[in-house]
CSV table of C-alpha atoms and ligand atoms in Angstrom, one decimal:
chain,number,residue,atom,x,y,z
T,99,MET,CA,48.3,122.1,124.0
T,100,THR,CA,49.0,118.5,122.5
T,101,VAL,CA,49.8,118.3,119.0
T,102,GLN,CA,48.2,114.5,118.8
T,103,LEU,CA,45.0,114.9,117.3
T,104,ASP,CA,43.5,112.1,119.3
T,105,ALA,CA,44.6,114.1,122.5
T,106,LEU,CA,41.7,116.7,121.6
T,107,THR,CA,38.3,117.1,122.1
T,108,TRP,CA,35.8,117.3,118.7
T,109,VAL,CA,35.1,120.8,120.5
T,110,GLU,CA,38.8,122.0,120.9
T,111,LEU,CA,39.0,120.3,117.2
T,112,ASP,CA,36.0,122.2,115.8
T,113,ARG,CA,37.2,125.9,117.5
T,114,LEU,CA,41.1,125.3,115.8
T,115,THR,CA,39.5,124.2,112.4
T,116,ARG,CA,37.3,127.6,112.8
T,117,ASP,CA,40.1,129.6,113.1
T,118,GLY,CA,41.7,128.5,109.8
T,119,PRO,CA,42.0,124.5,109.6
T,120,PRO,CA,45.4,123.4,111.2
T,121,VAL,CA,47.5,121.2,109.1
T,122,VAL,CA,47.5,117.4,109.8
T,123,ILE,CA,49.9,115.1,109.5
T,124,LEU,CA,49.4,111.2,109.0
T,125,PRO,CA,52.3,109.2,109.5
T,126,ALA,CA,52.1,106.1,107.7
T,127,GLY,CA,54.1,103.3,109.2
T,128,SER,CA,54.3,99.5,108.8
T,129,LEU,CA,54.4,96.4,110.7
T,130,GLU,CA,57.7,95.3,109.6
T,131,GLN,CA,61.0,93.2,110.3
T,132,HIS,CA,63.9,95.5,110.8
T,133,GLY,CA,66.5,93.2,111.8
T,134,PRO,CA,67.8,91.5,115.0
T,135,HIS,CA,67.9,95.2,116.7
T,136,LEU,CA,65.4,97.3,115.9
T,137,PRO,CA,61.6,96.9,116.4
T,138,LEU,CA,58.8,95.7,114.1
T,139,GLY,CA,57.2,99.3,114.4
T,140,THR,CA,60.1,101.1,113.2
T,141,ASP,CA,58.7,102.7,110.2
T,142,ARG,CA,55.8,103.9,112.4
T,143,PHE,CA,57.7,105.1,115.1
T,144,MET,CA,60.2,107.4,113.2
T,145,PRO,CA,57.6,109.1,111.1
T,146,ALA,CA,55.4,109.5,114.3
T,147,ARG,CA,57.9,111.2,116.6
T,148,LEU,CA,59.7,113.1,113.6
T,149,ALA,CA,56.1,114.6,112.9
T,150,ALA,CA,55.5,115.4,116.4
T,151,LEU,CA,58.6,117.3,116.2
T,152,VAL,CA,57.4,119.0,112.8
T,153,ALA,CA,54.2,120.2,114.5
T,154,GLU,CA,55.6,121.4,117.6
T,155,ARG,CA,57.2,123.8,115.8
T,156,THR,CA,54.5,124.9,113.1
T,157,GLY,CA,51.2,124.1,115.0
T,158,ALA,CA,50.2,121.4,113.1
T,159,LEU,CA,48.3,118.4,114.7
T,160,VAL,CA,49.4,114.8,114.5
T,161,ALA,CA,46.5,112.1,113.3
T,162,PRO,CA,47.1,108.7,114.6
T,163,ALA,CA,49.9,106.6,113.0
T,164,LEU,CA,48.8,104.1,110.6
T,165,PRO,CA,50.6,100.9,112.0
T,166,TYR,CA,50.4,98.8,108.6
T,167,GLY,CA,51.8,99.0,105.5
T,168,TYR,CA,52.0,97.9,101.9
T,169,LYS,CA,53.6,94.5,101.7
T,170,SER,CA,57.6,94.8,102.2
T,171,GLN,CA,59.5,94.1,99.5
T,172,PRO,CA,63.2,92.2,99.4
T,173,LYS,CA,64.8,95.0,97.9
T,174,SER,CA,63.6,97.5,99.8
T,175,GLY,CA,62.3,95.9,103.4
T,176,GLY,CA,64.0,92.4,103.3
T,177,GLY,CA,60.3,91.0,102.2
T,178,ASN,CA,57.2,90.3,103.6
T,179,HIS,CA,58.3,86.7,104.7
T,180,PHE,CA,60.0,87.3,108.1
T,181,PRO,CA,58.1,86.9,110.8
T,182,GLY,CA,56.2,89.7,112.3
T,183,CYS,CA,55.7,91.3,109.0
T,184,ALA,CA,51.7,91.7,108.7
T,185,SER,CA,51.1,93.9,105.7
T,186,LEU,CA,48.2,94.9,103.7
T,187,ASP,CA,47.3,94.3,99.9
T,188,ALA,CA,47.2,97.4,98.1
T,189,ALA,CA,43.5,98.0,97.2
T,190,THR,CA,43.0,97.7,101.0
T,191,TYR,CA,45.6,100.3,102.1
T,192,ILE,CA,44.2,102.6,99.2
T,193,HIS,CA,41.1,102.6,100.2
T,194,MET,CA,41.9,102.6,104.2
T,195,VAL,CA,43.9,105.8,103.5
T,196,ARG,CA,41.2,107.4,100.9
T,197,ASP,CA,39.0,107.2,103.6
T,198,ILE,CA,40.5,108.8,106.1
T,199,LEU,CA,41.7,111.6,103.6
T,200,CYS,CA,38.2,112.1,102.8
T,201,ASP,CA,36.6,112.6,106.4
T,202,LEU,CA,39.6,114.9,107.9
T,203,ALA,CA,38.5,116.9,104.4
T,204,ARG,CA,34.8,116.6,105.4
T,205,HIS,CA,35.2,118.0,108.7
T,206,GLY,CA,37.2,121.1,107.2
T,207,LEU,CA,40.8,119.8,107.9
T,208,THR,CA,41.4,120.1,104.0
T,209,LYS,CA,45.6,120.5,105.0
T,210,ILE,CA,46.8,117.2,105.1
T,211,VAL,CA,50.4,116.0,104.9
T,212,LEU,CA,50.8,112.1,104.2
T,213,PHE,CA,54.1,111.8,106.1
T,214,ASP,CA,55.3,108.2,105.1
T,215,GLY,CA,58.1,106.1,106.7
T,216,HIS,CA,58.0,103.2,104.8
T,217,MET,CA,59.2,103.1,101.2
T,218,GLU,CA,56.7,100.4,100.1
T,219,ASN,CA,53.7,102.5,100.8
T,220,GLN,CA,54.7,105.2,98.7
T,221,TRP,CA,52.5,104.9,95.4
T,222,PHE,CA,49.9,103.7,97.4
T,223,LEU,CA,49.8,106.9,99.1
T,224,THR,CA,49.3,108.6,95.7
T,225,GLU,CA,46.9,106.6,94.8
T,226,ALA,CA,45.0,107.8,97.7
T,227,ALA,CA,45.4,110.8,97.5
T,228,ASP,CA,44.1,110.7,94.0
T,229,LEU,CA,40.8,108.9,95.1
T,230,ALA,CA,40.2,111.1,97.8
T,231,LEU,CA,40.5,114.2,95.8
T,232,ARG,CA,38.4,112.8,93.2
T,233,ALA,CA,35.4,111.3,95.8
T,234,LEU,CA,36.1,115.0,97.6
T,235,ALA,CA,35.2,117.0,94.4
T,236,ALA,CA,32.0,114.8,93.5
T,237,GLU,CA,30.7,116.1,96.6
T,238,GLY,CA,31.6,119.6,96.3
T,239,VAL,CA,34.3,119.9,99.3
T,240,VAL,CA,36.7,121.9,97.4
T,241,GLY,CA,40.0,123.0,98.6
T,242,THR,CA,41.6,120.4,99.7
T,243,ARG,CA,45.7,120.1,99.3
T,244,ILE,CA,47.5,117.1,100.4
T,245,VAL,CA,51.2,116.7,100.5
T,246,LYS,CA,52.8,113.6,100.6
T,247,PHE,CA,56.7,112.8,101.2
T,248,GLY,CA,58.8,110.3,102.7
T,249,TYR,CA,61.0,111.7,105.6
T,250,TRP,CA,64.6,110.5,104.0
T,251,THR,CA,64.1,112.6,100.5
T,252,PHE,CA,64.8,115.7,103.5
T,253,ILE,CA,67.8,114.6,103.9
T,254,THR,CA,70.8,117.1,102.6
T,255,PRO,CA,74.3,115.9,101.2
T,256,GLU,CA,75.8,117.3,104.1
T,257,THR,CA,73.7,115.0,106.3
T,258,GLU,CA,74.0,112.3,104.1
T,259,ALA,CA,77.9,112.9,104.2
T,260,ALA,CA,78.0,112.9,108.0
T,261,LEU,CA,76.0,109.8,108.1
T,262,PHE,CA,78.0,107.6,105.8
T,263,PRO,CA,81.9,109.4,105.8
T,264,ASP,CA,83.2,106.7,103.6
T,265,GLY,CA,80.0,107.4,100.9
T,266,LEU,CA,76.6,106.1,100.6
T,267,LEU,CA,76.1,102.6,98.9
T,268,SER,CA,72.4,102.9,98.3
T,269,TRP,CA,69.1,104.2,100.5
T,270,GLU,CA,67.1,101.5,99.1
T,271,LEU,CA,70.1,99.2,101.0
T,272,GLU,CA,69.5,101.2,103.9
T,273,HIS,CA,67.0,99.0,105.4
T,274,ALA,CA,67.3,98.7,109.1
T,275,ALA,CA,71.1,99.7,108.5
T,276,VAL,CA,73.0,103.3,109.4
T,277,MET,CA,70.0,105.8,109.2
T,278,GLU,CA,67.4,104.4,110.5
T,279,THR,CA,69.3,102.7,113.3
T,280,SER,CA,71.1,105.7,114.0
T,281,CYS,CA,67.8,107.7,113.9
T,282,MET,CA,66.4,105.0,116.4
T,283,LEU,CA,69.2,105.4,119.1
T,284,HIS,CA,69.0,108.9,118.8
T,285,LEU,CA,64.8,109.2,119.1
T,286,CYS,CA,63.9,106.0,121.0
T,287,PRO,CA,66.7,104.7,122.5
T,288,ASP,CA,64.8,101.8,124.7
T,289,LEU,CA,63.5,100.3,121.8
T,290,VAL,CA,67.3,99.6,119.9
T,291,ARG,CA,68.8,96.2,120.9
T,292,ALA,CA,72.5,97.8,120.9
T,293,GLU,CA,74.3,94.7,121.2
T,294,GLU,CA,72.4,93.1,118.3
T,295,ILE,CA,73.7,95.8,115.8
T,296,PRO,CA,74.8,93.7,112.5
T,297,ASP,CA,77.4,94.1,110.1
T,298,GLY,CA,77.3,92.2,107.4
T,299,PRO,CA,78.0,92.9,103.6
T,300,PRO,CA,75.3,94.5,101.8
T,301,ALA,CA,72.4,92.4,99.6
T,302,ALA,CA,73.6,91.8,95.8
T,303,PHE,CA,70.3,91.7,93.6
T,304,PRO,CA,69.7,91.1,90.5
T,305,PRO,CA,68.2,93.9,88.3
T,306,TYR,CA,64.6,91.9,88.3
T,307,ASP,CA,62.4,91.0,91.0
T,308,VAL,CA,61.2,87.1,90.9
T,309,TYR,CA,57.6,86.0,92.0
T,310,PRO,CA,57.2,83.8,94.3
T,311,VAL,CA,59.9,85.8,96.0
T,312,ASP,CA,63.7,84.2,95.5
T,313,THR,CA,64.9,84.4,99.3
T,314,GLY,CA,68.2,83.6,98.2
T,315,PRO,CA,69.9,87.1,97.9
T,316,ILE,CA,68.2,88.8,101.4
T,317,PRO,CA,70.5,88.6,104.3
T,318,PRO,CA,69.2,86.4,106.7
T,319,THR,CA,69.2,89.1,109.2
T,320,GLY,CA,67.0,91.0,106.7
T,321,VAL,CA,69.0,93.9,107.1
T,322,LEU,CA,70.5,94.7,103.3
T,323,SER,CA,73.7,96.6,104.3
T,324,SER,CA,76.0,96.9,107.7
T,325,ALA,CA,74.6,99.2,110.3
T,326,ALA,CA,77.6,99.0,112.4
T,327,GLY,CA,77.9,102.8,111.5
T,328,ALA,CA,75.4,103.9,113.6
T,329,SER,CA,75.4,106.2,116.5
T,330,ALA,CA,72.9,108.1,118.1
T,331,GLU,CA,74.7,111.1,117.4
T,332,LYS,CA,74.8,110.6,113.6
T,333,GLY,CA,71.0,110.1,114.9
T,334,ARG,CA,70.5,113.4,116.5
T,335,ILE,CA,72.4,115.0,112.9
T,336,VAL,CA,69.7,113.6,110.9
T,337,VAL,CA,66.7,114.7,113.2
T,338,GLU,CA,68.1,118.3,113.7
T,339,GLN,CA,68.3,118.8,110.1
T,340,VAL,CA,65.0,117.1,108.6
T,341,VAL,CA,62.7,118.5,111.3
T,342,PRO,CA,63.1,122.4,110.7
T,343,ASP,CA,63.5,121.5,106.6
T,344,ILE,CA,60.2,119.5,106.7
T,345,ALA,CA,58.4,122.1,108.9
T,346,ALA,CA,59.5,125.1,106.5
T,347,ALA,CA,58.7,123.2,103.3
T,348,LEU,CA,55.3,122.5,104.6
T,349,VAL,CA,54.8,126.4,105.2
T,350,THR,CA,55.7,126.6,101.6
T,351,ALA,CA,53.6,124.0,100.3
T,352,PHE,CA,50.4,125.2,101.8
T,353,GLN,CA,51.2,128.7,100.9
T,354,THR,CA,49.7,128.7,97.7
T,355,ASP,CA,45.3,128.7,97.6
T,356,PRO,CA,44.8,125.7,95.6
T,357,GLN,CA,41.4,127.5,94.3
T,358,GLY,CA,43.8,130.1,92.9
Q,185,ZN,ZN1,62.5,100.8,107.9
Q,186,MN,MN1,59.6,99.5,105.6
């Protein structure tokens, strides 16, 4: 059967839930520039593909991926001023995710994974989880457990060494660079403009943030460090390492009864 929640009928979902709730994975993406070579939906395509691979191994379901996220920030995403970036205010984003979490739990889907593909979402996902648990407790809906991570946190030192044989500069400057480009070359090769992969010096940001955004230190490509070292083979190494590791981690994370 499909792992995509929205491809099930309510009857099928109800039957699955009665047998013990399946884990539901909610990929959280963004619509954000990813240089001249990767599509605006990269931060959604990546977690959505990885989540489907995890779900195929574990019997989890994948909820429709969120296509919009919190605003791109210069130091982690190049900034929200690039054409094509369309983002949500934090309050809008938090409440959207809270509402989804609450309705899933109200229908008995109490094991939920926030599978983040966009760094800027992370604390707002935390807030959404907190507000959802508060609302559910007030309604008497108990037993919900929410697990949150960015898939990149599963990359092991060995995989990091394979990605960056000359050493990693910084994960934040990896925006649209070696890791994301490699994974997209492996997972969605048709969406990568391989001849446009940029090779520029890394962005040099000051140790503070400025508002309104100072676009001076942001590379004009929107890519924060060189993507020239990317390859489909590196992408395969990342995917084949993180998918089983995430699958195993989810088994552990949902093992403990939250009421126990
Ligand atoms: Zn990205
Ligand atoms: Mn992003």
